[in-house]
Amino acid sequence: MKNIGMVVAVEIQAVLDRYGAQLEELSFPGYRVKKYRTERYNLFVLDCGAGEIAAAAGTQFLISQFAVDLVVNFGVVGGLTEEMHLAKTCIIERVVHYDFDTSALDHCEVGRYLNYPSIYIPATPELVRRAVELCPDLKPVTCASGDKFVDGPEQKRRLHAEFGADICEMEAAGIALTCNRCGVPCLFIKTVSDAVTGGAQQFLNQVDESAGLCLEIADRLIESIC
């Protein structure tokens, strides 16, 4: 039986709506983990909160505590192009941590970790390929990830122009870095809650609906992969 870890930033209501009373709550110092069990896998859901540090710490906790075979992150994102319109669902194939910058010291590109050949941190290619085979409407995308909510269209278009990113959010870089270092596959399914001309208010209006749609697809992929 596989152990699946699910890292959730702000979309925990979608988990409660989908799994409800079937969830068992496990308590640890600093964390409460919700466990959902099927005949084929255990799903450990961690509501880590927003941001790269919280996501990285939560991912490492799931890996260390439950020896998970896979980490899944579903959630809502901002769209950076017209194609990434409201409620568009996609799969992340690579992430750039756009507010990581050591260029004054080593003259490398903004967003570049020196143990990677470029600014892009990959998700697990085999999982991306399998997910697209199972759900052909999923678009593989580049994600700009950083510790800030990107509100205005000028900021969104700048991230697209500078980093070739399609979407933006606040956790994927921390999760991908941690999974890659631990040798654990990672899968990112995201749904747009605020389009390129949208912002905080559109996010607040759409977050629950977009999160529910995203989890439905993520759950289907977990069932198929396991």
N, CA, C and O of each residue as an XYZ file, in Angstrom:
904
protein
N       0.844     -1.196      0.000
C       0.000      0.000      0.000
C       0.878      1.244      0.000
O       1.820      1.343      0.786
N       0.568      2.195     -0.884
C       1.352      3.419     -0.990
C       0.924      4.436      0.062
O      -0.221      4.455      0.512
N       1.877      5.274      0.437
C       1.606      6.434      1.277
C       1.763      7.689      0.421
O       2.822      7.929     -0.160
N       0.706      8.477      0.353
C       0.700      9.708     -0.433
C       0.632     10.891      0.523
O      -0.205     10.912      1.425
N       1.499     11.867      0.334
C       1.443     13.098      1.102
C       0.806     14.201      0.281
O       1.126     14.361     -0.897
N      -0.086     14.958      0.885
C      -0.717     16.083      0.201
C      -0.447     17.357      0.991
O      -0.833     17.467      2.155
N       0.210     18.309      0.362
C       0.537     19.589      0.987
C      -0.501     20.613      0.551
O      -0.691     20.845     -0.643
N      -1.173     21.224      1.524
C      -2.252     22.173      1.258
C      -1.902     23.501      1.918
O      -1.538     23.542      3.093
N      -2.013     24.588      1.153
C      -1.678     25.909      1.689
C      -2.899     26.612      2.271
O      -2.956     26.873      3.473
N      -3.880     26.919      1.413
C      -5.065     27.655      1.872
C      -6.368     26.994      1.415
O      -7.442     27.572      1.580
N      -6.283     25.799      0.845
C      -7.447     25.191      0.205
C      -8.024     24.019      1.006
O      -8.646     23.128      0.428
N      -7.825     24.010      2.326
C      -8.225     22.857      3.135
C      -9.740     22.616      3.090
O     -10.177     21.479      3.261
N     -10.541     23.651      2.866
C     -11.983     23.460      2.818
C     -12.379     22.503      1.700
O     -13.330     21.736      1.849
N     -11.661     22.542      0.584
C     -11.945     21.612     -0.513
C     -11.713     20.167     -0.079
O     -12.456     19.270     -0.477
N     -10.689     19.945      0.730
C     -10.409     18.597      1.252
C     -11.544     18.146      2.158
O     -12.019     17.016      2.042
N     -11.985     19.021      3.061
C     -13.071     18.681      3.978
C     -14.362     18.407      3.211
O     -15.109     17.490      3.552
N     -14.622     19.203      2.177
C     -15.829     18.997      1.382
C     -15.795     17.671      0.641
O     -16.830     17.024      0.479
N     -14.614     17.258      0.188
C     -14.523     16.043     -0.635
C     -14.478     14.772      0.220
O     -15.157     13.798     -0.104
N     -13.697     14.761      1.299
C     -13.479     13.538      2.072
C     -14.291     13.495      3.362
O     -14.613     12.414      3.856
N     -14.619     14.650      3.902
C     -15.520     14.774      5.041
C     -15.227     13.858      6.206
O     -14.109     13.821      6.719
N     -16.248     13.113      6.623
C     -16.171     12.293      7.831
C     -15.196     11.126      7.695
O     -14.882     10.470      8.688
N     -14.714     10.856      6.484
C     -13.771      9.746      6.297
C     -12.361     10.105      6.760
O     -11.470      9.256      6.758
N     -12.159     11.358      7.156
C     -10.842     11.800      7.576
C     -10.585     11.471      9.041
O     -11.440     11.680      9.902
N      -9.402     10.957      9.302
C      -8.927     10.739     10.668
C      -7.866     11.795     10.970
O      -6.994     12.044     10.138
N      -7.927     12.421     12.147
C      -6.968     13.472     12.467
C      -5.863     12.934     13.368
O      -6.128     12.308     14.394
N      -4.623     13.190     12.966
C      -3.438     12.787     13.717
C      -2.741     14.043     14.218
O      -2.575     15.003     13.465
N      -2.332     14.045     15.484
C      -1.716     15.232     16.087
C      -0.239     15.004     16.344
O       0.166     13.955     16.845
N       0.567     16.008     15.993
C       2.005     16.013     16.219
C       2.398     17.406     16.697
O       1.658     18.362     16.467
N       3.540     17.541     17.352
C       3.977     18.892     17.736
C       4.108     19.789     16.503
O       4.921     19.524     15.618
N       3.310     20.838     16.453
C       3.373     21.780     15.340
C       2.495     21.454     14.161
O       2.310     22.303     13.289
N       1.938     20.240     14.097
C       1.155     19.836     12.928
C      -0.062     19.006     13.325
O      -0.039     18.248     14.295
N      -1.113     19.174     12.549
C      -2.259     18.267     12.570
C      -2.413     17.713     11.157
O      -2.537     18.469     10.194
N      -2.402     16.414     11.047
C      -2.457     15.750      9.749
C      -3.775     14.994      9.638
O      -4.180     14.291     10.564
N      -4.436     15.144      8.502
C      -5.669     14.420      8.236
C      -5.349     13.210      7.358
O      -4.697     13.328      6.320
N      -5.818     12.058      7.797
C      -5.528     10.811      7.092
C      -6.793     10.279      6.434
O      -7.849     10.190      7.060
N      -6.664      9.933      5.175
C      -7.751      9.333      4.395
C      -7.225      8.018      3.836
O      -6.133      7.982      3.268
N      -7.985      6.938      3.988
C      -7.497      5.611      3.622
C      -8.403      4.969      2.573
O      -9.628      4.990      2.693
N      -7.776      4.399      1.544
C      -8.496      3.588      0.577
C      -7.891      2.185      0.592
O      -6.995      1.901      1.387
N      -8.377      1.312     -0.283
C      -7.829     -0.045     -0.351
C      -6.412     -0.051     -0.901
O      -5.661     -0.996     -0.657
N      -6.034      0.990     -1.641
C      -4.735      0.990     -2.319
C      -3.727      1.969     -1.743
O      -2.526      1.802     -1.956
N      -4.180      2.983     -1.020
C      -3.221      3.968     -0.501
C      -3.754      4.691      0.731
O      -4.959      4.783      0.966
N      -2.794      5.200      1.507
C      -3.078      6.125      2.586
C      -2.748      7.535      2.101
O      -1.692      7.763      1.511
N      -3.643      8.464      2.349
C      -3.423      9.855      1.973
C      -3.280     10.681      3.248
O      -4.199     10.745      4.065
N      -2.112     11.314      3.409
C      -1.837     12.145      4.565
C      -1.882     13.610      4.121
O      -1.042     14.049      3.336
N      -2.858     14.358      4.622
C      -3.101     15.729      4.186
C      -2.605     16.686      5.262
O      -3.042     16.629      6.411
N      -1.687     17.566      4.872
C      -1.121     18.550      5.804
C      -1.506     19.958      5.371
O      -1.163     20.401      4.275
N      -2.220     20.649      6.246
C      -2.589     22.052      6.033
C      -1.453     22.909      6.587
O      -1.464     23.298      7.755
N      -0.467     23.199      5.724
C       0.772     23.812      6.196
C       0.690     25.328      6.302
O       1.486     25.936      7.018
N      -0.255     25.950      5.605
C      -0.286     27.407      5.531
C       0.475     27.899      4.315
O       1.149     27.128      3.633
N       0.359     29.192      4.054
C       0.916     29.780      2.832
C       2.402     30.058      2.955
O       2.912     30.309      4.047
N       3.096     30.011      1.817
C       4.490     30.440      1.736
C       5.477     29.312      1.547
O       5.211     28.158      1.883
N       6.643     29.682      0.990
C       7.667     28.695      0.643
C       8.230     27.967      1.866
O       8.407     26.749      1.828
N       8.512     28.695      2.946
C       9.113     28.065      4.123
C       8.152     27.078      4.748
O       8.537     25.954      5.072
N       6.887     27.490      4.923
C       5.883     26.598      5.491
C       5.695     25.360      4.615
O       5.558     24.250      5.128
N       5.687     25.551      3.295
C       5.489     24.427      2.382
C       6.674     23.466      2.405
O       6.488     22.249      2.406
N       7.892     24.009      2.425
C       9.083     23.158      2.472
C       9.137     22.364      3.776
O       9.424     21.167      3.766
N       8.862     23.033      4.899
C       8.877     22.357      6.196
C       7.801     21.276      6.256
O       8.047     20.173      6.743
N       6.607     21.599      5.757
C       5.531     20.620      5.763
C       5.826     19.424      4.880
O       5.508     18.289      5.236
N       6.431     19.673      3.735
C       6.800     18.582      2.832
C       7.821     17.659      3.488
O       7.690     16.437      3.426
N       8.835     18.243      4.114
C       9.840     17.422      4.784
C       9.230     16.617      5.926
O       9.613     15.470      6.157
N       8.277     17.224      6.642
C       7.603     16.503      7.725
C       6.868     15.277      7.180
O       6.987     14.188      7.743
N       6.120     15.439      6.106
C       5.401     14.305      5.532
C       6.353     13.208      5.066
O       6.088     12.021      5.257
N       7.458     13.615      4.455
C       8.437     12.634      3.971
C       9.069     11.889      5.137
O       9.189     10.664      5.099
N       9.472     12.616      6.170
C      10.171     12.008      7.299
C       9.240     11.206      8.204
O       9.608     10.129      8.673
N       8.047     11.719      8.449
C       7.135     11.084      9.406
C       6.415      9.883      8.815
O       6.208      8.886      9.507
N       6.028      9.964      7.533
C       5.176      8.936      6.947
C       5.826      8.181      5.793
O       5.186      7.327      5.180
N       7.078      8.481      5.490
C       7.788      7.815      4.394
C       6.940      7.786      3.127
O       6.763      6.736      2.511
N       6.420      8.943      2.748
C       5.495      8.990      1.609
C       6.214      8.638      0.311
O       7.391      8.947      0.127
N       5.481      7.987     -0.577
C       6.003      7.589     -1.882
C       5.820      8.676     -2.928
O       6.440      8.635     -3.990
N       4.973      9.644     -2.629
C       4.624     10.704     -3.576
C       4.098     11.888     -2.784
O       3.375     11.716     -1.802
N       4.465     13.100     -3.214
C       3.898     14.320     -2.640
C       3.057     14.999     -3.712
O       3.523     15.242     -4.825
N       1.817     15.300     -3.361
C       0.888     15.977     -4.263
C       0.571     17.353     -3.686
O       0.291     17.490     -2.495
N       0.616     18.350     -4.531
C       0.189     19.692     -4.151
C      -0.865     20.158     -5.149
O      -0.581     20.326     -6.335
N      -2.079     20.364     -4.658
C      -3.114     20.941     -5.505
C      -3.408     22.332     -4.965
O      -3.096     22.635     -3.814
N      -4.008     23.175     -5.795
C      -4.384     24.477     -5.268
C      -4.639     25.511     -6.338
O      -4.655     25.220     -7.534
N      -4.837     26.728     -5.868
C      -5.208     27.836     -6.749
C      -3.985     28.692     -7.050
O      -3.054     28.792     -6.250
N      -4.017     29.304     -8.228
C      -2.874     30.092     -8.693
C      -3.375     31.332     -9.431
O      -4.551     31.439     -9.780
N      -2.455     32.259     -9.654
C      -2.724     33.399    -10.510
C      -2.290     33.109    -11.928
O      -1.241     32.503    -12.148
N      -3.086     33.536    -12.893
C      -2.720     33.378    -14.299
C      -1.860     34.537    -14.765
O      -2.117     35.688    -14.413
N      -0.836     34.235    -15.558
C       0.092     35.261    -16.043
C      -0.061     35.544    -17.529
O       0.565     36.466    -18.052
N      -0.886     34.762    -18.214
C      -1.136     34.975    -19.638
C      -2.636     34.892    -19.888
O      -3.396     34.443    -19.030
N      -3.049     35.327    -21.061
C      -4.470     35.261    -21.394
C      -4.942     33.803    -21.477
O      -6.103     33.514    -21.186
N      -4.069     32.905    -21.863
C      -4.444     31.492    -21.935
C      -4.799     30.928    -20.566
O      -5.654     30.050    -20.451
N      -4.134     31.443    -19.520
C      -4.406     30.975    -18.164
C      -5.567     31.761    -17.572
O      -5.397     32.559    -16.650
N      -6.750     31.514    -18.125
C      -7.945     32.238    -17.726
C      -8.555     31.604    -16.477
O      -8.113     30.549    -16.021
N      -9.557     32.251    -15.943
C     -10.225     31.795    -14.733
C     -10.707     30.354    -14.883
O     -11.326     29.996    -15.885
N     -10.413     29.525    -13.863
C     -10.807     28.116    -13.776
C     -10.026     27.203    -14.718
O     -10.359     26.023    -14.827
N      -9.005     27.705    -15.397
C      -8.130     26.861    -16.213
C      -7.293     25.981    -15.285
O      -6.681     26.479    -14.341
N      -7.264     24.684    -15.551
C      -6.495     23.762    -14.724
C      -5.271     23.280    -15.492
O      -5.349     22.990    -16.686
N      -4.146     23.198    -14.797
C      -2.872     22.881    -15.453
C      -2.019     22.016    -14.539
O      -2.350     21.801    -13.373
N      -0.921     21.529    -15.087
C       0.037     20.745    -14.314
C       1.402     21.407    -14.427
O       1.844     21.748    -15.524
N       2.061     21.587    -13.308
C       3.370     22.236    -13.305
C       4.433     21.235    -13.740
O       4.547     20.150    -13.171
N       5.221     21.614    -14.766
C       6.348     20.774    -15.155
C       7.676     21.342    -14.676
O       8.664     20.613    -14.585
N       7.709     22.654    -14.363
C       8.925     23.232    -13.816
C       8.557     24.521    -13.066
O       7.560     25.179    -13.365
N       9.404     24.855    -12.081
C       9.155     25.993    -11.203
C      10.383     26.883    -11.202
O      11.513     26.397    -11.247
N      10.156     28.200    -11.150
C      11.256     29.126    -10.891
C      10.941     29.887     -9.604
O       9.872     30.480     -9.462
N      11.881     29.857     -8.683
C      11.746     30.589     -7.409
C      12.231     32.014     -7.666
O      13.399     32.335     -7.441
N      11.324     32.859     -8.135
C      11.724     34.128     -8.744
C      12.243     35.159     -7.767
O      12.895     36.114     -8.190
N      11.981     35.008     -6.461
C      12.544     35.977     -5.519
C      13.772     35.440     -4.788
O      14.199     36.010     -3.784
N      14.349     34.321     -5.300
C      15.640     33.835     -4.812
C      16.730     34.494     -5.660
O      16.758     34.336     -6.881
N      17.625     35.231     -5.001
C      18.573     36.050     -5.769
C      19.909     36.143     -5.040
O      20.017     36.821     -4.019
N      20.929     35.459     -5.568
C      22.297     35.553     -5.032
C      23.235     36.203     -6.053
O      24.455     36.068     -5.955
N      22.670     36.895     -7.016
C      23.457     37.399     -8.141
C      24.550     38.375     -7.731
O      25.574     38.453     -8.410
N      24.371     39.121     -6.649
C      25.409     40.055     -6.206
C      26.669     39.323     -5.761
O      27.758     39.897     -5.789
N      26.535     38.068     -5.353
C      27.681     37.285     -4.884
C      28.286     36.421     -5.987
O      29.508     36.347     -6.118
N      27.440     35.771     -6.776
C      27.958     34.778     -7.723
C      27.643     35.096     -9.182
O      28.023     34.342    -10.078
N      26.950     36.208     -9.422
C      26.652     36.677    -10.781
C      25.818     35.675    -11.592
O      25.808     35.733    -12.822
N      25.123     34.762    -10.912
C      24.258     33.844    -11.650
C      22.870     34.467    -11.804
O      22.583     35.517    -11.231
N      22.033     33.819    -12.570
C      20.715     34.363    -12.873
C      19.835     34.417    -11.622
O      19.975     33.599    -10.713
N      18.933     35.389    -11.593
C      17.942     35.456    -10.527
C      17.083     34.192    -10.588
O      16.608     33.800    -11.654
N      16.895     33.569     -9.433
C      16.111     32.343     -9.368
C      16.923     31.072     -9.486
O      16.370     29.980     -9.357
N      18.205     31.178     -9.726
C      19.043     30.000     -9.983
C      19.639     29.436     -8.700
O      20.322     30.144     -7.961
N      19.378     28.164     -8.442
C      20.092     27.392     -7.426
C      21.241     26.693     -8.138
O      21.033     26.059     -9.173
N      22.443     26.800     -7.599
C      23.631     26.375     -8.338
C      23.694     24.867     -8.582
O      24.447     24.417     -9.445
N      22.919     24.087     -7.840
C      22.919     22.639     -8.107
C      21.957     22.253     -9.217
O      21.770     21.068     -9.492
N      21.341     23.249     -9.862
C      20.502     23.005    -11.031
C      21.140     23.676    -12.243
O      21.809     24.699    -12.101
N      20.939     23.111    -13.433
C      21.597     23.664    -14.627
C      20.979     24.953    -15.141
O      21.567     25.614    -15.997
N      19.809     25.325    -14.640
C      19.162     26.556    -15.074
C      18.340     27.099    -13.913
O      18.416     26.579    -12.799
N      17.563     28.130    -14.163
C      16.727     28.701    -13.112
C      15.526     27.815    -12.796
O      14.824     28.065    -11.816
N      15.277     26.795    -13.595
C      14.055     26.016    -13.454
C      14.279     24.757    -12.622
O      15.208     23.987    -12.866
N      13.409     24.568    -11.639
C      13.410     23.391    -10.770
C      12.344     22.436    -11.310
O      11.172     22.808    -11.360
N      12.709     21.234    -11.711
C      11.720     20.365    -12.370
C      10.802     19.649    -11.379
O      11.216     19.282    -10.280
N       9.556     19.459    -11.789
C       8.705     18.463    -11.159
C       9.126     17.100    -11.714
O      10.107     17.013    -12.451
N       8.402     16.047    -11.372
C       8.790     14.708    -11.814
C       8.276     14.463    -13.228
O       7.066     14.350    -13.422
N       9.169     14.377    -14.233
C       8.728     14.297    -15.635
C       7.791     13.140    -15.930
O       6.830     13.306    -16.680
N       8.048     11.974    -15.359
C       7.211     10.807    -15.629
C       5.782     11.034    -15.146
O       4.826     10.616    -15.800
N       5.639     11.699    -13.995
C       4.300     11.974    -13.483
C       3.570     12.999    -14.348
O       2.363     12.893    -14.566
N       4.307     13.983    -14.833
C       3.702     14.962    -15.740
C       3.195     14.256    -16.997
O       2.074     14.500    -17.445
N       4.019     13.390    -17.555
C       3.634     12.672    -18.775
C       2.397     11.807    -18.534
O       1.461     11.823    -19.333
N       2.392     11.059    -17.440
C       1.262     10.183    -17.150
C      -0.010     10.979    -16.884
O      -1.099     10.579    -17.295
N       0.133     12.107    -16.196
C      -1.040     12.929    -15.889
C      -1.671     13.472    -17.168
O      -2.895     13.486    -17.298
N      -0.849     13.916    -18.106
C      -1.369     14.459    -19.354
C      -2.009     13.353    -20.198
O      -3.000     13.598    -20.887
N      -1.456     12.152    -20.150
C      -2.076     11.024    -20.840
C      -3.466     10.737    -20.275
O      -4.400     10.451    -21.024
N      -3.597     10.815    -18.956
C      -4.871     10.525    -18.306
C      -5.862     11.669    -18.448
O      -7.065     11.440    -18.569
N      -5.360     12.903    -18.434
C      -6.206     14.101    -18.550
C      -5.624     15.000    -19.635
O      -4.886     15.932    -19.317
N      -5.932     14.749    -20.905
C      -5.310     15.487    -22.006
C      -5.555     16.993    -21.976
O      -4.811     17.750    -22.600
N      -6.579     17.435    -21.264
C      -6.844     18.872    -21.191
C      -5.882     19.606    -20.263
O      -5.815     20.835    -20.289
N      -5.140     18.868    -19.447
C      -4.159     19.508    -18.569
C      -3.024     20.098    -19.400
O      -2.449     19.411    -20.245
N      -2.706     21.343    -19.166
C      -1.595     21.984    -19.875
C      -0.358     21.992    -18.984
O      -0.419     22.511    -17.870
N       0.769     21.431    -19.440
C       2.020     21.558    -18.681
C       2.492     23.009    -18.701
O       2.536     23.636    -19.759
N       2.845     23.542    -17.528
C       3.176     24.962    -17.426
C       4.442     25.177    -16.614
O       4.914     24.298    -15.893
N       4.975     26.395    -16.765
C       6.045     26.897    -15.911
C       5.414     27.772    -14.838
O       4.577     28.627    -15.130
N       5.823     27.551    -13.602
C       5.255     28.264    -12.463
C       6.297     29.204    -11.864
O       7.423     28.794    -11.583
N       5.917     30.465    -11.671
C       6.732     31.416    -10.913
C       6.266     31.362     -9.470
O       5.115     31.681     -9.170
N       7.160     30.958     -8.575
C       6.798     30.748     -7.176
C       7.624     31.658     -6.281
O       8.846     31.728     -6.418
N       6.962     32.354     -5.366
C       7.660     33.266     -4.463
C       6.808     33.604     -3.267
O       5.629     33.254     -3.224
N       7.389     34.281     -2.293
C       6.681     34.574     -1.055
C       5.936     35.897     -1.124
O       6.133     36.772     -0.280
N       5.090     36.041     -2.119
C       4.272     37.240     -2.212
C       3.046     36.941     -3.061
O       3.122     36.185     -4.029
N       1.906     37.543     -2.692
C       0.705     37.432     -3.518
C       0.804     38.464     -4.626
O       0.930     39.659     -4.359
N       0.747     38.008     -5.864
C       0.894     38.896     -7.014
C      -0.499     39.382     -7.403
O      -1.347     38.592     -7.819
N      -0.730     40.690     -7.266
C      -2.079     41.222     -7.371
C      -2.388     41.863     -8.722
O      -3.445     41.605     -9.296
N      -1.487     42.690     -9.233
C      -1.815     43.504    -10.394
C      -1.365     42.914    -11.711
O      -0.437     42.106    -11.743
N      -2.020     43.311    -12.820
C      -1.657     42.791    -14.142
C      -0.241     43.150    -14.564
O       0.396     42.363    -15.263
N       0.278     44.317    -14.165
C       1.649     44.681    -14.542
C       2.648     43.716    -13.932
O       3.581     43.277    -14.606
N       2.461     43.379    -12.654
C       3.353     42.423    -11.995
C       3.258     41.051    -12.653
O       4.268     40.374    -12.842
N       2.051     40.649    -12.998
C       1.864     39.327    -13.608
C       2.526     39.252    -14.981
O       3.193     38.271    -15.308
N       2.337     40.284    -15.764
C       2.946     40.287    -17.104
C       4.473     40.354    -17.012
O       5.170     39.806    -17.866
N       4.988     41.019    -15.989
C       6.444     41.091    -15.813
C       7.002     39.705    -15.492
O       8.042     39.324    -16.029
N       6.326     38.945    -14.624
C       6.785     37.589    -14.311
C       6.791     36.705    -15.549
O       7.695     35.891    -15.737
N       5.784     36.868    -16.386
C       5.753     36.097    -17.632
C       6.901     36.500    -18.556
O       7.559     35.644    -19.146
N       7.135     37.800    -18.677
C       8.179     38.281    -19.584
C       9.573     37.886    -19.093
O      10.417     37.494    -19.899
N       9.826     37.981    -17.800
C      11.171     37.741    -17.265
C      11.502     36.268    -17.099
O      12.654     35.866    -17.258
N      10.494     35.462    -16.779
C      10.781     34.065    -16.429
C      10.066     33.049    -17.314
O      10.207     31.845    -17.105
N       9.297     33.517    -18.302
C       8.581     32.594    -19.166
C       7.528     31.787    -18.431
O       7.189     30.678    -18.844
N       7.008     32.341    -17.340
C       6.060     31.612    -16.504
C       4.629     31.821    -16.982
O       4.280     32.864    -17.536
N       3.812     30.798    -16.750
C       2.396     30.832    -17.121
C       1.496     31.149    -15.929
O       0.441     31.763    -16.085
N       1.920     30.725    -14.734
C       1.138     30.913    -13.513
C       2.065     31.356    -12.389
O       3.287     31.266    -12.506
N       1.468     31.836    -11.295
C       2.269     32.198    -10.121
C       1.547     31.753     -8.851
O       0.318     31.726     -8.795
N       2.327     31.410     -7.846
C       1.796     31.027     -6.546
C       2.909     31.082     -5.519
O       3.961     31.660     -5.795
N       2.713     30.489     -4.316
C       3.611     30.756     -3.200
C       4.206     29.519     -2.532
O       4.820     29.651     -1.474
N       4.052     28.326     -3.099
C       4.535     27.124     -2.405
C       5.336     26.140     -3.262
O       6.128     25.374     -2.714
N       5.161     26.134     -4.554
C       5.690     25.050     -5.390
C       7.206     24.938     -5.349
O       7.742     23.831     -5.399
N       7.908     26.066     -5.260
C       9.378     25.994     -5.235
C       9.867     25.266     -3.989
O      10.759     24.421     -4.074
N       9.293     25.585     -2.837
C       9.693     24.919     -1.604
C       9.398     23.434     -1.631
O      10.196     22.631     -1.147
N       8.258     23.063     -2.193
C       7.889     21.648     -2.274
C       8.797     20.909     -3.254
O       9.294     19.827     -2.941
N       9.015     21.481     -4.427
C       9.843     20.821     -5.439
C      11.282     20.656     -4.967
O      11.877     19.593     -5.143
N      11.841     21.701     -4.371
C      13.218     21.602     -3.861
C      13.346     20.489     -2.826
O      14.292     19.702     -2.866
N      12.389     20.425     -1.899
C      12.447     19.425     -0.835
C      12.282     18.021     -1.401
O      13.027     17.113     -1.032
N      11.319     17.836     -2.288
C      11.107     16.514     -2.881
C      12.313     16.064     -3.698
O      12.733     14.911     -3.601
N      12.869     16.959     -4.497
C      14.031     16.594     -5.303
C      15.209     16.184     -4.431
O      15.905     15.216     -4.739
N      15.432     16.914     -3.349
C      16.556     16.586     -2.461
C      16.357     15.255     -1.755
O      17.325     14.557     -1.453
N      15.099     14.899     -1.492
C      14.802     13.644     -0.793
C      14.545     12.488     -1.752
O      14.360     11.352     -1.317
N      14.532     12.769     -3.046
C      14.291     11.716     -4.020
C      12.857     11.208     -4.030
O      12.610     10.042     -4.339
N      11.917     12.075     -3.695
C      10.494     11.703     -3.657
C       9.779     12.379     -4.824
O       9.909     13.593     -4.982
N       9.031     11.645     -5.645
C       8.309     12.263     -6.760
C       7.295     13.298     -6.272
O       6.744     13.179     -5.178
N       7.060     14.313     -7.102
C       6.094     15.351     -6.742
C       5.192     15.652     -7.933
O       5.622     15.622     -9.086
N       3.930     15.942     -7.624
C       2.911     16.202     -8.626
C       2.170     17.471     -8.230
O       1.696     17.586     -7.100
N       2.066     18.431     -9.158
C       1.421     19.713     -8.882
C       0.254     19.920     -9.841
O       0.460     20.031    -11.050
N      -0.958     19.972     -9.320
C      -2.146     20.276    -10.110
C      -2.701     21.607     -9.618
O      -2.962     21.770     -8.426
N      -2.882     22.562    -10.532
C      -3.272     23.917    -10.145
C      -4.434     24.419    -11.004
O      -4.529     24.096    -12.188
N      -5.305     25.206    -10.397
C      -6.411     25.837    -11.100
C      -6.357     27.341    -10.886
O      -6.131     27.804     -9.768
N      -6.562     28.098    -11.943
C      -6.466     29.560    -11.872
C      -7.679     30.122    -11.120
O      -8.827     29.853    -11.473
N      -7.393     30.909    -10.075
C      -8.443     31.575     -9.306
C      -8.498     33.068     -9.608
O      -9.518     33.715     -9.374
N      -7.396     33.615    -10.128
C      -7.390     35.029    -10.515
C      -6.580     35.167    -11.800
O      -5.386     34.869    -11.839
N      -7.259     35.624    -12.846
C      -6.651     35.723    -14.164
C      -5.670     36.889    -14.219
O      -5.491     37.614    -13.240
N      -5.033     37.060    -15.385
C      -3.971     38.060    -15.497
C      -4.472     39.467    -15.170
O      -3.709     40.275    -14.640
N      -5.714     39.775    -15.468
C      -6.272     41.087    -15.130
C      -7.070     41.048    -13.833
O      -7.645     42.056    -13.424
N      -7.105     39.893    -13.189
C      -7.758     39.784    -11.895
C      -6.775     40.091    -10.781
O      -5.634     40.473    -11.040
N      -7.216     39.926     -9.543
C      -6.341     40.217     -8.418
C      -6.915     39.631     -7.148
O      -7.569     38.589     -7.169
N      -6.663     40.313     -6.035
C      -7.032     39.779     -4.731
C      -8.531     39.542     -4.611
O      -8.947     38.517     -4.071
N      -9.343     40.462     -5.099
C     -10.783     40.294     -4.952
C     -11.302     39.125     -5.766
O     -12.159     38.373     -5.301
N     -10.786     38.965     -6.984
C     -11.192     37.814     -7.793
C     -10.751     36.518     -7.124
O     -11.486     35.531     -7.143
N      -9.558     36.514     -6.534
C      -9.078     35.349     -5.794
C     -10.047     34.998     -4.664
O     -10.449     33.843     -4.523
N     -10.420     35.996     -3.862
C     -11.318     35.754     -2.732
C     -12.676     35.237     -3.197
O     -13.294     34.408     -2.529
N     -13.134     35.727     -4.339
C     -14.435     35.303     -4.862
C     -14.404     33.878     -5.399
O     -15.411     33.173     -5.342
N     -13.244     33.440     -5.928
C     -13.167     32.191     -6.677
C     -12.409     31.070     -5.987
O     -12.429     29.938     -6.471
N     -11.737     31.344     -4.865
C     -10.796     30.379     -4.307
C     -11.461     29.043     -3.994
O     -10.892     27.998     -4.309
N     -12.640     29.040     -3.387
C     -13.259     27.772     -3.004
C     -13.693     26.965     -4.220
O     -13.464     25.757     -4.280
N     -14.316     27.627     -5.186
C     -14.767     26.922     -6.390
C     -13.584     26.367     -7.178
O     -13.611     25.221     -7.627
N     -12.544     27.187     -7.341
C     -11.366     26.743     -8.093
C     -10.648     25.613     -7.371
O     -10.181     24.667     -8.005
N     -10.558     25.705     -6.044
C      -9.890     24.657     -5.270
C     -10.638     23.336     -5.374
O     -10.016     22.281     -5.501
N     -11.961     23.379     -5.322
C     -12.749     22.159     -5.449
C     -12.562     21.490     -6.801
O     -12.425     20.269     -6.881
N     -12.555     22.283     -7.855
C     -12.319     21.758     -9.203
C     -10.926     21.135     -9.291
O     -10.757     20.065     -9.875
N      -9.948     21.794     -8.723
C      -8.568     21.315     -8.779
C      -8.413     19.990     -8.030
O      -7.763     19.068     -8.522
N      -9.007     19.901     -6.850
C      -8.889     18.670     -6.069
C      -9.587     17.502     -6.755
O      -9.120     16.366     -6.670
N     -10.679     17.765     -7.420
C     -11.371     16.697     -8.157
C     -10.433     16.060     -9.179
O     -10.389     14.836     -9.300
N      -9.688     16.877     -9.909
C      -8.751     16.353    -10.906
C      -7.559     15.685    -10.230
O      -7.118     14.619    -10.659
N      -7.039     16.305     -9.180
C      -5.904     15.724     -8.455
C      -6.277     14.363     -7.883
O      -5.484     13.423     -7.953
N      -7.465     14.250     -7.324
C      -7.917     12.988     -6.743
C      -8.028     11.897     -7.805
O      -7.664     10.745     -7.565
N      -8.532     12.269     -8.976
C      -8.644     11.323    -10.081
C      -7.248     10.819    -10.504
O      -7.068      9.635    -10.790
N      -6.283     11.721    -10.536
C      -4.934     11.324    -10.920
C      -4.291     10.437     -9.879
O      -3.602      9.479    -10.228
N      -4.500     10.733     -8.607
C      -3.954      9.874     -7.541
C      -4.503      8.467     -7.670
O      -3.757      7.492     -7.582
N      -5.820      8.359     -7.881
C      -6.451      7.033     -8.050
C      -5.831      6.284     -9.226
O      -5.574      5.083     -9.132
N      -5.591      6.981    -10.322
C      -5.051      6.337    -11.518
C      -3.593      5.940    -11.343
O      -3.184      4.864    -11.778
N      -2.817      6.795    -10.716
C      -1.390      6.531    -10.531
C      -1.156      5.402     -9.535
O      -0.235      4.602     -9.699
N      -1.993      5.340     -8.504
C      -1.814      4.302     -7.473
C      -2.427      2.975     -7.899
O      -2.366      1.999     -7.152
